[in-house]
Every structure is written in structure tokens, then in C-alpha cells.
JSON list of C-alpha atoms in Angstrom, two decimals:
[
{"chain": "T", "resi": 976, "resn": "UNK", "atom": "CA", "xyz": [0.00, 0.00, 0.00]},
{"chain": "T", "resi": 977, "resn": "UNK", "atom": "CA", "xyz": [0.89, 3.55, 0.01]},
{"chain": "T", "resi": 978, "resn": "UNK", "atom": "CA", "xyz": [3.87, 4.77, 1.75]},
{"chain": "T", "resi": 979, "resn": "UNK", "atom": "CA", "xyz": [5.79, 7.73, 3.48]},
{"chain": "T", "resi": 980, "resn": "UNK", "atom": "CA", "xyz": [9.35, 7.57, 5.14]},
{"chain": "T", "resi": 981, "resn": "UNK", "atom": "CA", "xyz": [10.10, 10.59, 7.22]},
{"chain": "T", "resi": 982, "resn": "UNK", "atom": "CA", "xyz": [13.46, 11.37, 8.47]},
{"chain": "T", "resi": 983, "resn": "UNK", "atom": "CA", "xyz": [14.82, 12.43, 10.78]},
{"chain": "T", "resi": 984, "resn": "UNK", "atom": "CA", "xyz": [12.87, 10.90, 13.98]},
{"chain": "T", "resi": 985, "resn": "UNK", "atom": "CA", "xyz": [14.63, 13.82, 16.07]},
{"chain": "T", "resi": 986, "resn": "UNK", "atom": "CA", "xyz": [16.16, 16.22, 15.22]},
{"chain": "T", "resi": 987, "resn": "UNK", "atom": "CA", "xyz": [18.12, 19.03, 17.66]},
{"chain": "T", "resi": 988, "resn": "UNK", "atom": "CA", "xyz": [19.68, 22.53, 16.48]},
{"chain": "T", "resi": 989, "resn": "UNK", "atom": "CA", "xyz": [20.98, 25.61, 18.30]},
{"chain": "T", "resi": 990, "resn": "UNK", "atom": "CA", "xyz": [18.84, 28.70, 17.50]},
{"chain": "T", "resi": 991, "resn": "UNK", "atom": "CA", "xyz": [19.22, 30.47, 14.63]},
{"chain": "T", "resi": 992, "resn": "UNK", "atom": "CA", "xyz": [20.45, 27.16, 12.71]},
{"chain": "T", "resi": 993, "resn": "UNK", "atom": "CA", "xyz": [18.34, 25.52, 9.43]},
{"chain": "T", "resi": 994, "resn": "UNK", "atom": "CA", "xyz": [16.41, 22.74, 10.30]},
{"chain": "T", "resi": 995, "resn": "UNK", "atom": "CA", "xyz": [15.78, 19.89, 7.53]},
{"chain": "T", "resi": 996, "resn": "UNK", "atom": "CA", "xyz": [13.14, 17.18, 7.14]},
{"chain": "T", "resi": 997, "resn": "UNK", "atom": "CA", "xyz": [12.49, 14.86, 4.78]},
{"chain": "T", "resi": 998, "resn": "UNK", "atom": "CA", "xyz": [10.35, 12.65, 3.28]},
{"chain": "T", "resi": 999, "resn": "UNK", "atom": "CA", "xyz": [9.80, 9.62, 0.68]},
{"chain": "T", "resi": 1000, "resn": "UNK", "atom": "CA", "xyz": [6.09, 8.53, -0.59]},
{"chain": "T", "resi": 1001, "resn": "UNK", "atom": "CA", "xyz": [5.61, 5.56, -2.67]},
{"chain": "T", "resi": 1002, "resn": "UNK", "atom": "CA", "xyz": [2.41, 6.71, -4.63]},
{"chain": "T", "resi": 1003, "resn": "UNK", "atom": "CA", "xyz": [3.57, 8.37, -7.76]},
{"chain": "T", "resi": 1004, "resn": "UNK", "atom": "CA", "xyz": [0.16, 9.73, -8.33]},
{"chain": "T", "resi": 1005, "resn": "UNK", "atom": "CA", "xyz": [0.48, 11.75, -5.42]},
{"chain": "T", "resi": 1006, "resn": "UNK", "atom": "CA", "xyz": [-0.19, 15.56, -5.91]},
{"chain": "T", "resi": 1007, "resn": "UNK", "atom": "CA", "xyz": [-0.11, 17.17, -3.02]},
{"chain": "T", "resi": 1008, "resn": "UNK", "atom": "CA", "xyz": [2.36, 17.36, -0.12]},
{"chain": "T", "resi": 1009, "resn": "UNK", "atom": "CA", "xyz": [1.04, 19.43, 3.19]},
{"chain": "T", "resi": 1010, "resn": "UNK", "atom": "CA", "xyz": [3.36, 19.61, 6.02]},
{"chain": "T", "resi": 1011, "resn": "UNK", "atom": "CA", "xyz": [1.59, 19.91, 9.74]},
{"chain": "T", "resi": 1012, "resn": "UNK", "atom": "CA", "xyz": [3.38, 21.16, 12.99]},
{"chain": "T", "resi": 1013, "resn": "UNK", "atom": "CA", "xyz": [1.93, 19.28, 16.39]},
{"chain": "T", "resi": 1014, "resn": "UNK", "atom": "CA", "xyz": [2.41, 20.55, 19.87]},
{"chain": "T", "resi": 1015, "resn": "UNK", "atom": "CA", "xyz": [1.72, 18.47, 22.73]},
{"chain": "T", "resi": 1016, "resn": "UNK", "atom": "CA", "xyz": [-1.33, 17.16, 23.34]},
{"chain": "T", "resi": 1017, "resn": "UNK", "atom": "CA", "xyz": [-2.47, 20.10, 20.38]},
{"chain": "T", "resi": 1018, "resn": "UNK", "atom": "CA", "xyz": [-4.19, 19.67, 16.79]},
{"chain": "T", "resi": 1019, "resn": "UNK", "atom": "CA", "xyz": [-1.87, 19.49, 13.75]},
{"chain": "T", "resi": 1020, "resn": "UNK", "atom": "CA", "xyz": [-1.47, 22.64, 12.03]},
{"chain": "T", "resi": 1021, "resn": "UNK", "atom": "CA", "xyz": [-0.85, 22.98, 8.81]},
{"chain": "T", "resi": 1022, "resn": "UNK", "atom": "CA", "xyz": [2.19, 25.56, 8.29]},
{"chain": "T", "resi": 1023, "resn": "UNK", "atom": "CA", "xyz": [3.34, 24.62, 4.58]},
{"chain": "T", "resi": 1024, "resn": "UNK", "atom": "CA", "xyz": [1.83, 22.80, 1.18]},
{"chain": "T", "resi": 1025, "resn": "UNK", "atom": "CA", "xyz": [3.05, 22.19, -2.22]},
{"chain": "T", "resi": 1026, "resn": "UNK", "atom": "CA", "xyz": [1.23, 20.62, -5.11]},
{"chain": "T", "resi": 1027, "resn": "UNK", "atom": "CA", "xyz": [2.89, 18.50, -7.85]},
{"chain": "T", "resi": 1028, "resn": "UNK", "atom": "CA", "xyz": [3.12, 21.26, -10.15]},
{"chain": "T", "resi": 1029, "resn": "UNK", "atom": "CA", "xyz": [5.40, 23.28, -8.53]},
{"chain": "T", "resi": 1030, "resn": "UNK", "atom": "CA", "xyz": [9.15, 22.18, -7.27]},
{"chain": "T", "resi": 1031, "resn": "UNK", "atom": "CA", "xyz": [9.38, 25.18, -4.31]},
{"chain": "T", "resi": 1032, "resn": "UNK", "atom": "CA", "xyz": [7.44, 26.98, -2.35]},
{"chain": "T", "resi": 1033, "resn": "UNK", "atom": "CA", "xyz": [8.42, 29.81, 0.94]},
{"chain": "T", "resi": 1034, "resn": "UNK", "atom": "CA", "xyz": [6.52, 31.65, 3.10]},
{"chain": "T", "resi": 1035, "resn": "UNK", "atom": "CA", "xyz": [9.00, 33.54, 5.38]},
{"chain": "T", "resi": 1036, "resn": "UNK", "atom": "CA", "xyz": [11.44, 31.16, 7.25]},
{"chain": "T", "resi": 1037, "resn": "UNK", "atom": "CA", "xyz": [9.64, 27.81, 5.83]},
{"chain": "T", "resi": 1038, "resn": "UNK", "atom": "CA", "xyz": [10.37, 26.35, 2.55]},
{"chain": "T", "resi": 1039, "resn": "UNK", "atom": "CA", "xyz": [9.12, 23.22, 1.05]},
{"chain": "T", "resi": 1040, "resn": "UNK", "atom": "CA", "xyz": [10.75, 21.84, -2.02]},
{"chain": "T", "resi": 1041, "resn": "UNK", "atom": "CA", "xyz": [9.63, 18.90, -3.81]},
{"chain": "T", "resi": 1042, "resn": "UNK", "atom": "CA", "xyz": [11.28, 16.08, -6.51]},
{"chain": "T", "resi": 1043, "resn": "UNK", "atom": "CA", "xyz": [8.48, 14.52, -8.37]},
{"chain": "T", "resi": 1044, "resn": "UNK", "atom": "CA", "xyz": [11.22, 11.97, -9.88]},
{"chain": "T", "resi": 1045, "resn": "UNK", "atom": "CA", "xyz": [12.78, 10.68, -6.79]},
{"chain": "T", "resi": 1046, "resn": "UNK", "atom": "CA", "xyz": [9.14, 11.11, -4.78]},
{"chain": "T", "resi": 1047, "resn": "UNK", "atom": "CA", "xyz": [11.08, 13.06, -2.52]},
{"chain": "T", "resi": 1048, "resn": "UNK", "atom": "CA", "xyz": [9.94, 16.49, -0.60]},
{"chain": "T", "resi": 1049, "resn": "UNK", "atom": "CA", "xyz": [11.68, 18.57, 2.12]},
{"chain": "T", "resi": 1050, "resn": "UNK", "atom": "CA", "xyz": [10.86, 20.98, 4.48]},
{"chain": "T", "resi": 1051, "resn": "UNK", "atom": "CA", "xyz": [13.33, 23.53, 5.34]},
{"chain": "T", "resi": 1052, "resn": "UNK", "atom": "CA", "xyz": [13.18, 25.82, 8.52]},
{"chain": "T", "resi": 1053, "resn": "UNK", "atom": "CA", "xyz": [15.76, 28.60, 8.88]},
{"chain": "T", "resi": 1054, "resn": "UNK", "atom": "CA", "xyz": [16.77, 30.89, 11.57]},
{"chain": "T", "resi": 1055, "resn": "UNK", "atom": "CA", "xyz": [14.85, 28.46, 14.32]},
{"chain": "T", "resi": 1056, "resn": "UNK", "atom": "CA", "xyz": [13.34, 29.71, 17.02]},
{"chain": "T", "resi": 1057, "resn": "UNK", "atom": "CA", "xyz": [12.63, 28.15, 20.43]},
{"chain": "T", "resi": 1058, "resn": "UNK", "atom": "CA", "xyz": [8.77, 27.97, 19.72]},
{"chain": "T", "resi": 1059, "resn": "UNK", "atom": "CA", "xyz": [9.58, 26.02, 16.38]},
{"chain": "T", "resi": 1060, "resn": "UNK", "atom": "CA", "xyz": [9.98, 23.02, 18.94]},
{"chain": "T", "resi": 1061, "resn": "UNK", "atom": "CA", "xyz": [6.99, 21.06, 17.69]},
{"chain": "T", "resi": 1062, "resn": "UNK", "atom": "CA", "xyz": [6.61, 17.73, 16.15]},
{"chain": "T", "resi": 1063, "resn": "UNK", "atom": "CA", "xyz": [6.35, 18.03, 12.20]},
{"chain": "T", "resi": 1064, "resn": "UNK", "atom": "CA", "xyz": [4.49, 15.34, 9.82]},
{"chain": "T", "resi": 1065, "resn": "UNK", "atom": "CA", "xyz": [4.51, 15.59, 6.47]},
{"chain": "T", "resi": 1066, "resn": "UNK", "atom": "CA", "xyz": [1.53, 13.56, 4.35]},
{"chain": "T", "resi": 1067, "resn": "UNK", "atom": "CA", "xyz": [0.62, 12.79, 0.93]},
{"chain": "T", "resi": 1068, "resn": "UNK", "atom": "CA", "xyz": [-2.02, 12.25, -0.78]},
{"chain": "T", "resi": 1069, "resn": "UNK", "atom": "CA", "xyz": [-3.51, 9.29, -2.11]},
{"chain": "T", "resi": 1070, "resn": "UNK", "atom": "CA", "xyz": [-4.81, 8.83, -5.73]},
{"chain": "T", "resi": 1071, "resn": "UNK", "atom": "CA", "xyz": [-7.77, 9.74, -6.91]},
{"chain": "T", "resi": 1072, "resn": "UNK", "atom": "CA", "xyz": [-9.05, 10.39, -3.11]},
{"chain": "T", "resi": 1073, "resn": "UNK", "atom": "CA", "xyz": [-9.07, 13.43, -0.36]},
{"chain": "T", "resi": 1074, "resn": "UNK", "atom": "CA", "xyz": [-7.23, 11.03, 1.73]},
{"chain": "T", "resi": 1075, "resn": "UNK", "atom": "CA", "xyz": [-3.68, 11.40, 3.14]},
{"chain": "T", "resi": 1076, "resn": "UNK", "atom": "CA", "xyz": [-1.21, 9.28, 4.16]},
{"chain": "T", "resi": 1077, "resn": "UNK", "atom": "CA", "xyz": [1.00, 10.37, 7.14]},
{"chain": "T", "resi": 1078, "resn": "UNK", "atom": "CA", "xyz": [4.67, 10.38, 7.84]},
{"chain": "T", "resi": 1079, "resn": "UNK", "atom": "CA", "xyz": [6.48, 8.74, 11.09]},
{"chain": "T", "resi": 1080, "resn": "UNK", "atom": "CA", "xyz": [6.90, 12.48, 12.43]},
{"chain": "T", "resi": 1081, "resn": "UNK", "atom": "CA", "xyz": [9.80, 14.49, 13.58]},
{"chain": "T", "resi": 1082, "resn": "UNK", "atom": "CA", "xyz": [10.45, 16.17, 16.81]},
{"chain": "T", "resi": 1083, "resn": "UNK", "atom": "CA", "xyz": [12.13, 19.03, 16.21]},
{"chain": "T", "resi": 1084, "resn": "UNK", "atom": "CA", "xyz": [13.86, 20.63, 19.77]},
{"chain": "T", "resi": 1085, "resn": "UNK", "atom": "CA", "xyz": [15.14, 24.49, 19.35]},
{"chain": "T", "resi": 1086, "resn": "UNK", "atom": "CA", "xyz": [17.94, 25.41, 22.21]},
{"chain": "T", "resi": 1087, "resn": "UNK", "atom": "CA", "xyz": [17.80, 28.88, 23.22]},
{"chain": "I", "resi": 694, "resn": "UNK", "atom": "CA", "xyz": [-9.31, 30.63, 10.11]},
{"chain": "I", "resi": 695, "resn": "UNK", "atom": "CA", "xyz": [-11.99, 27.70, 10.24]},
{"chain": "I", "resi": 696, "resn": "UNK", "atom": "CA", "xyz": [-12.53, 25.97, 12.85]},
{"chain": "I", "resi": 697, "resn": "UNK", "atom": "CA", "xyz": [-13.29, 22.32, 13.60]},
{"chain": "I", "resi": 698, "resn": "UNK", "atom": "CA", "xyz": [-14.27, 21.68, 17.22]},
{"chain": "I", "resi": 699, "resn": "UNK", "atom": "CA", "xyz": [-14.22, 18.18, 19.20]},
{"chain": "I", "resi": 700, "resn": "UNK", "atom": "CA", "xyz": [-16.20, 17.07, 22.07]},
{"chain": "I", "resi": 701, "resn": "UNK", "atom": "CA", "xyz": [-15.33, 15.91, 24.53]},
{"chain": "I", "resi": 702, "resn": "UNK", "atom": "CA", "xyz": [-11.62, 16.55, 24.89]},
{"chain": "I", "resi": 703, "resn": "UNK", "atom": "CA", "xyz": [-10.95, 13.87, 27.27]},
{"chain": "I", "resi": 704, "resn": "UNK", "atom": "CA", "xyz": [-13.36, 10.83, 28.22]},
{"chain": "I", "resi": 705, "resn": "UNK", "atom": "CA", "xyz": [-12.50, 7.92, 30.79]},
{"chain": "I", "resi": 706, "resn": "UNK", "atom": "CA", "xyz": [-14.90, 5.12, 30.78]},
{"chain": "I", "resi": 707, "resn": "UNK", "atom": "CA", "xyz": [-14.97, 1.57, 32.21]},
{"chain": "I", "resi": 708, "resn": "UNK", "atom": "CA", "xyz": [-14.53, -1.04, 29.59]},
{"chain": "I", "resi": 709, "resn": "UNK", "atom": "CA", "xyz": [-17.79, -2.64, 27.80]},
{"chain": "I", "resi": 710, "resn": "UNK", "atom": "CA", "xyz": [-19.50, 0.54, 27.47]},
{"chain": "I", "resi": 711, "resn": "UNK", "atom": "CA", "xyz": [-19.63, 3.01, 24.51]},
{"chain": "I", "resi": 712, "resn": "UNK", "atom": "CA", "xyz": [-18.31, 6.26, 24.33]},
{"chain": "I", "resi": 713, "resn": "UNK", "atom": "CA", "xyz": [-19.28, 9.33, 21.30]},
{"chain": "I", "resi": 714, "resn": "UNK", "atom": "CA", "xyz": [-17.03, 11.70, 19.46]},
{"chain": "I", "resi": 715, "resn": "UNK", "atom": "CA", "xyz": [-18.36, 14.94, 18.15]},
{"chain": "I", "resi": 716, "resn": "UNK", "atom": "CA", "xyz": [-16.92, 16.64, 15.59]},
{"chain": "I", "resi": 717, "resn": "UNK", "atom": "CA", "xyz": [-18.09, 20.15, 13.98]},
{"chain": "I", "resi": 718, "resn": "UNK", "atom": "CA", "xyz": [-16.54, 22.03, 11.67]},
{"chain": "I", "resi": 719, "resn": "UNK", "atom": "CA", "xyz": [-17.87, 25.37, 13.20]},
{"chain": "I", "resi": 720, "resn": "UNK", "atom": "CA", "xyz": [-17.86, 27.80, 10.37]},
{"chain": "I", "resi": 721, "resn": "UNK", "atom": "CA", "xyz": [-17.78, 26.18, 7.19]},
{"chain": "I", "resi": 722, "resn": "UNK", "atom": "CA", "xyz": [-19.62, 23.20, 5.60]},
{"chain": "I", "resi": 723, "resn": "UNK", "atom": "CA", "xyz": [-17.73, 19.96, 5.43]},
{"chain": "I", "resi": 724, "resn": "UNK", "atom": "CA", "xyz": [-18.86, 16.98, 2.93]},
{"chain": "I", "resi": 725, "resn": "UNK", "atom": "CA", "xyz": [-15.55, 14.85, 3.70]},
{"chain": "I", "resi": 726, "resn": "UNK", "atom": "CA", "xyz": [-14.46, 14.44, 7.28]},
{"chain": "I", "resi": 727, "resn": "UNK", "atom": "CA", "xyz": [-11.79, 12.01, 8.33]},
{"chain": "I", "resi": 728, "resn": "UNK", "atom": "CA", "xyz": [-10.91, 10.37, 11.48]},
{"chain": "I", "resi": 729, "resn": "UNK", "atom": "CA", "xyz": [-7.67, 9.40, 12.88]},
{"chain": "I", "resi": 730, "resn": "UNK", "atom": "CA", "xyz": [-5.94, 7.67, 15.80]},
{"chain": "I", "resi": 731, "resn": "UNK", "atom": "CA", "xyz": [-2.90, 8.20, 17.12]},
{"chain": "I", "resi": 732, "resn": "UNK", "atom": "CA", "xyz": [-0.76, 6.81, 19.49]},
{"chain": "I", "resi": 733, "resn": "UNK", "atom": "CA", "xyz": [1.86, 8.49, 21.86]},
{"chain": "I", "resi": 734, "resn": "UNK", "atom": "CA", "xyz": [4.79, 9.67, 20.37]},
{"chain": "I", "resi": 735, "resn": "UNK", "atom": "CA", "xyz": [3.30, 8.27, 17.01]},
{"chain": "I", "resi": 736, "resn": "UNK", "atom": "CA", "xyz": [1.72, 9.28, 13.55]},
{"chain": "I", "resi": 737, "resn": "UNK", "atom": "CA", "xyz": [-1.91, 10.12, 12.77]},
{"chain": "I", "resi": 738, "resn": "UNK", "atom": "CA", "xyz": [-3.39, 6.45, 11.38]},
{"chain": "I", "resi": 739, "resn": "UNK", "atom": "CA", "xyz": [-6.24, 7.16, 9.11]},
{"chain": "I", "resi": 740, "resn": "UNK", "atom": "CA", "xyz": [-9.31, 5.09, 10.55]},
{"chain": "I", "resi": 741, "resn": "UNK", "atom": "CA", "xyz": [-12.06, 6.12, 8.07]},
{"chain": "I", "resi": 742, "resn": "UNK", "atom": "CA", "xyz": [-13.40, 8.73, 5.76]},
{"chain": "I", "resi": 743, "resn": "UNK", "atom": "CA", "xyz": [-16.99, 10.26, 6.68]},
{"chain": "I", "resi": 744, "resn": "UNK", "atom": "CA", "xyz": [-19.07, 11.20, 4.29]},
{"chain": "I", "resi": 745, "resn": "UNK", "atom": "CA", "xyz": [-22.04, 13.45, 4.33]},
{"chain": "I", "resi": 746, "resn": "UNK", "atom": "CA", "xyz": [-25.24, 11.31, 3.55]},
{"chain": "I", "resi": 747, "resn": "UNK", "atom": "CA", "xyz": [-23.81, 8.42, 2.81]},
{"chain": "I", "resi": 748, "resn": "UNK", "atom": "CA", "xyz": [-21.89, 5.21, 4.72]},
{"chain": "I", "resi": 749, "resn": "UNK", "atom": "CA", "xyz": [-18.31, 5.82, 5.87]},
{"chain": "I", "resi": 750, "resn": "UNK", "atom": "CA", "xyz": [-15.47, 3.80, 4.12]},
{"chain": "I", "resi": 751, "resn": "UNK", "atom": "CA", "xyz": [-13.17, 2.55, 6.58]},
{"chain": "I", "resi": 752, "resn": "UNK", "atom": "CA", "xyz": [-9.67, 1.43, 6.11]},
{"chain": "I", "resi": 753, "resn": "UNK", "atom": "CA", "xyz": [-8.26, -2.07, 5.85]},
{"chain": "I", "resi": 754, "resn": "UNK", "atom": "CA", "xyz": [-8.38, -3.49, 9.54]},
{"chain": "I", "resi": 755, "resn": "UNK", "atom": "CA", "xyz": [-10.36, -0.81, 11.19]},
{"chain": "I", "resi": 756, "resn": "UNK", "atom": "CA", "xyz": [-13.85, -2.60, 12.31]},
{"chain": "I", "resi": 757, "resn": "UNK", "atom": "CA", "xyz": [-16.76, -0.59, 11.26]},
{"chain": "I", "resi": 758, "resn": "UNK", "atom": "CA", "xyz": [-18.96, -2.20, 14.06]},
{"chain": "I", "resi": 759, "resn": "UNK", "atom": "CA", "xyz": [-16.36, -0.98, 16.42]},
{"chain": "I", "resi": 760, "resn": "UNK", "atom": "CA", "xyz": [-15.80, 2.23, 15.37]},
{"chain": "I", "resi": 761, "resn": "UNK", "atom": "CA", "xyz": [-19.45, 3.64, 14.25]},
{"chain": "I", "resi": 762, "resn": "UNK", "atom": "CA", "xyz": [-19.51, 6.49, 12.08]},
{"chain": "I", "resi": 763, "resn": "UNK", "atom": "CA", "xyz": [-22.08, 8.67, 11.39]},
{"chain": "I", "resi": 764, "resn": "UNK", "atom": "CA", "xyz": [-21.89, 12.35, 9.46]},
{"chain": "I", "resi": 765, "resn": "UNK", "atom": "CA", "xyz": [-25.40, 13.81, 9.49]},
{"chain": "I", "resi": 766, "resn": "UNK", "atom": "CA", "xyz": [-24.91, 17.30, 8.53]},
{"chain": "I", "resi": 767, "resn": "UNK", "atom": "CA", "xyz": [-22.98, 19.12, 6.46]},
{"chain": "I", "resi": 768, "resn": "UNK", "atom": "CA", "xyz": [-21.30, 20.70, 9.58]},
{"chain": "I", "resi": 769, "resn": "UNK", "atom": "CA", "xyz": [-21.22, 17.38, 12.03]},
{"chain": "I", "resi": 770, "resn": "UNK", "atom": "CA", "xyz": [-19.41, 13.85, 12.46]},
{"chain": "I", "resi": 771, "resn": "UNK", "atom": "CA", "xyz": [-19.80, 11.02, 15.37]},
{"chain": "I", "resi": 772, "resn": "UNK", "atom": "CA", "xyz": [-17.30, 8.69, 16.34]},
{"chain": "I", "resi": 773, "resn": "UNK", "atom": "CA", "xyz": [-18.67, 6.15, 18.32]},
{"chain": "I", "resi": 774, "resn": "UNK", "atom": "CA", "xyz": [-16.48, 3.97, 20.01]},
{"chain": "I", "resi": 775, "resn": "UNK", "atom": "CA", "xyz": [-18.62, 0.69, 20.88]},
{"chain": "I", "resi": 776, "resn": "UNK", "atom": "CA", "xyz": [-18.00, -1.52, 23.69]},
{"chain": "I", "resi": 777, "resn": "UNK", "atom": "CA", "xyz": [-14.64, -0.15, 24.54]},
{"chain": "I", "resi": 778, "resn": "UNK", "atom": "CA", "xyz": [-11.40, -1.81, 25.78]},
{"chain": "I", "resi": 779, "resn": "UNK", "atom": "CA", "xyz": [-8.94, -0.50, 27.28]},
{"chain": "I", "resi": 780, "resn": "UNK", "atom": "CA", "xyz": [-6.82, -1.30, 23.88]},
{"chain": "I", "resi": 781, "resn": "UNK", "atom": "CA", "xyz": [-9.21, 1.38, 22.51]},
{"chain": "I", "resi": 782, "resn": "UNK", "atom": "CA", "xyz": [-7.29, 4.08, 24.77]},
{"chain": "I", "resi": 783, "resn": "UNK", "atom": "CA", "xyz": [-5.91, 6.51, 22.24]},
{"chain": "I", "resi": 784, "resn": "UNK", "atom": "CA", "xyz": [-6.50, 10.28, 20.79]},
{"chain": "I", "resi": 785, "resn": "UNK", "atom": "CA", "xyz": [-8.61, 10.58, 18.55]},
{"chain": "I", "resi": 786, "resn": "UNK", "atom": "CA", "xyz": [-8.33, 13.52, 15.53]},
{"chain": "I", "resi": 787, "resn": "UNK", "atom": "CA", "xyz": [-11.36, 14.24, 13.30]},
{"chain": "I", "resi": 788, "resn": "UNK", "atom": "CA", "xyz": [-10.47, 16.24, 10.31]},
{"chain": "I", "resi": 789, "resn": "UNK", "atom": "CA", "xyz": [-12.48, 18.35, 7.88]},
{"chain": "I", "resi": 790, "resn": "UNK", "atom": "CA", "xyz": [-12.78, 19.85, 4.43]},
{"chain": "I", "resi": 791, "resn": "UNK", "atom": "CA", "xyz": [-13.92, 22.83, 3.77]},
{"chain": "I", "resi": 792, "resn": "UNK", "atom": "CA", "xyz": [-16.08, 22.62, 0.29]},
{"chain": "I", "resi": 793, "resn": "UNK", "atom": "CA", "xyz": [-15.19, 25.91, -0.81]},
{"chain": "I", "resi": 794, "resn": "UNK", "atom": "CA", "xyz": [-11.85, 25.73, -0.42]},
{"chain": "I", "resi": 795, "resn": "UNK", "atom": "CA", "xyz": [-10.96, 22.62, -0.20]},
{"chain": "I", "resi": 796, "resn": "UNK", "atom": "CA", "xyz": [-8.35, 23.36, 2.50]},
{"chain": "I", "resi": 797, "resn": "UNK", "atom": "CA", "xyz": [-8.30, 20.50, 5.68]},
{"chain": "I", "resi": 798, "resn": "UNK", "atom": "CA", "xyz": [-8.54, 21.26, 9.21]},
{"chain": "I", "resi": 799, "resn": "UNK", "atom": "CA", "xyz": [-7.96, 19.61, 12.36]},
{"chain": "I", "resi": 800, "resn": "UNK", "atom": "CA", "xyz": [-10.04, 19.51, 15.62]},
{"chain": "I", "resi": 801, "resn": "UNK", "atom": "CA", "xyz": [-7.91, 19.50, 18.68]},
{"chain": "I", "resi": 802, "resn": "UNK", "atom": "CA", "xyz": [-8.65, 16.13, 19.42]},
{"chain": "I", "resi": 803, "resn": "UNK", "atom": "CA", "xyz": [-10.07, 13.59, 22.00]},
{"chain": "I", "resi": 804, "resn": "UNK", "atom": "CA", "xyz": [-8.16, 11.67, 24.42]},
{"chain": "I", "resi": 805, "resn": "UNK", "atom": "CA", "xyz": [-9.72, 8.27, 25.37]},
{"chain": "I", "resi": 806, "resn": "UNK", "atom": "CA", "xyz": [-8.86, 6.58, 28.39]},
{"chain": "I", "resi": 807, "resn": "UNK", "atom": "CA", "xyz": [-10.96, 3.07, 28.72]},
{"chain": "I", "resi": 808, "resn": "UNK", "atom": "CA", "xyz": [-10.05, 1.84, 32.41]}
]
């Protein structure tokens, strides 16, 4: 069945530093790629999306970038900030549906 | 930005008896709604898709007598978790989609606790 890796599982920076995560889907018919930010014990929240048409997207210190050929997609935080200490999850969506299919998750800790 | 609300937030009940989810998208109309489970320190696992006026599809190994769904409205979803165990103790994450937009959003969740 469908498929997404996400990597790292943790993932620790010093603030101000870039913060990379990626992930893999299996589904080549996927078309679009939200990423979600969860707090403890808190709703997801969507923060970033990018659709199979387009390889980059950035709104302020988020960017999203996405390889339709490798079924790869990355988000990319810079200048971190102690409140971007969150778990992140990217997803993907299945074929043909308004489903998505979730990644592992990574928590992302920020050290003042 | 719309929101989806969840009731109740938390629920503890003793195992055998059946406990409801509620979840409204509070400003905008939602045809699709989606449920999910998720374990501590884990991913969101897609249980079913809710559909307004119509059954639920549920995915592969989530029991449909279990887990009762029923999306009555345009703006409403129930979860019903039936006979509960306390295997069944999870948080449980309704989603919604906004018809005009299209856009999905979460409701903060429920966290059951089946003693």
C-alpha cells in the first residue's frame, strides 16, 4: 500500500540554525504534499503545502521543495526559534481520493 | 481561520461501554471528514473517511462495528467507540474539508482513556 518515510525521527539545532526534514512517498500519483506542525497534546497545524506542479514553495522562514522523480519532498526551517519546537508530519495524498497518508513524524527541539 | 471543534476533549470510561465523538466544523460546511488515531509519540493512522449522507469507508483493519460512524450534517461527524477496551485508549483527531476551499482542518482532538 501507500507509503511515506520521514526522516529524521529527532532532530536538535541551536537557534538560529536551518532545520531539515524529509520525506519519501511511494504513490507516484500523489499531488499534493502538506506539512503539519503538532504541539503536545495540540491539533496538527498545517504551516506549509506544495502541489505536484510546482518544485518550491516559501513563506518567510519555511520552505518546502519537492522532486516529483525521486518522490522526494523537504521541508526547510531557517533561523529556528525556540517555539519552532513542535513535532512536524509531512503527508501525501492518495490517488484519486481526499485522503492522506501520514509520515512517522519528527520532533524538532530548538535550544535557546 | 476555520474551525473544527471536538467534544469531549478527554473521556474515561470503564470497559464494555460506549463512548461518542463529536466533531463540527464550526464555520464552514464539510462533505468529507476524516478520522484518525494516534498513538503516543506516534503518527496520525487514518481510521475512516466520513461522508455526508452516505456510509463511511473505513480502512483495511479498522472494524466498522467498532468504530461507528455517522456524518449527518454538512457541519457534524460522530465517532462512536462501541464496547470499549482498554486497547481502545488513544486520541482521537477528526479532520475536515472545507467545500469551498478545499483546504483541511484539524479539531484538537479527544483523548480516550478506557479503564
Amino acid at each position: 500500500g501507500e507509503n511515506v518515510e520521514q526522516h529524521p525521527s529527532t532532530l536538535s539545532v541551536q537557534e538560529g540554525d536551518s532545520a531539515v526534514i524529509k520525506c519519501t512517498y511511494s504513490d507516484s500519483a500523489s499531488n499534493y504534499f502538506p506539512w503539519y506542525k503538532q504541539e503536545l497534546g495540540k491539533r496538527p497545524q498545517l504551516i506549509i503545502d506544495i502541489r505536484s506542479n510546482v518544485g518550491e514553495k516559501k513563506d518567510q522562514r519555511i520552505a518546502v521543495t519537492l522532486n516529483k522523480t525521486a518522490k522526494h519532498f523537504s521541508l526547510h526551517i531557517t533561523e529556528t526559534q525556540p517555539e519552532d519546537s513542535a513535532v512536524y508530519f509531512c503527508a501525501a495524498s492518495i490517488k484519486n481520493t481526499d485522503k492522506l497518508i501520514f509520515g512517522t513524524g519528527t520532533r524538532l527541539q530548538v535550544f535557546p | 481561520g476555520a474551525v473544527v471543534s471536538q467534544h469531549p476533549s478527554r473521556v474515561i470510561c470503564k470497559s464494555g461501554t460506549s463512548v461518542k465523538i463529536e466533531c463540527r466544523s464550526l464555520d464552514f460546511q464539510a462533505t468529507t471528514m476524516f478520522w484518525y488515531r494516534q498513538f503516543p509519540k506516534q503518527s496520525l493512522m487514518l481510521m475512516a473517511t466520513s461522508n455526508e449522507g452516505s456510509k463511511a469507508t473505513y480502512e483495511q483493519g479498522v472494524e466498522k462495528d467498532k468504530f461507528l460512524i455517522n456524518h449527518a450534517s454538512l457541519t457534524l461527524s460522530t465517532l462512536t467507540v462501541t464496547s470499549a477496551h482498554p486497547e481502545d485508549s488513544s486520541f482521537y483527531i477528526c479532520s475536515a474539508r472545507a467545500v469551498n476551499t478545499g483546504e483541511l482542518f484539524f479539531g484538537e482532538g479527544s483523548r480516550l482513556t478506557v479503564l
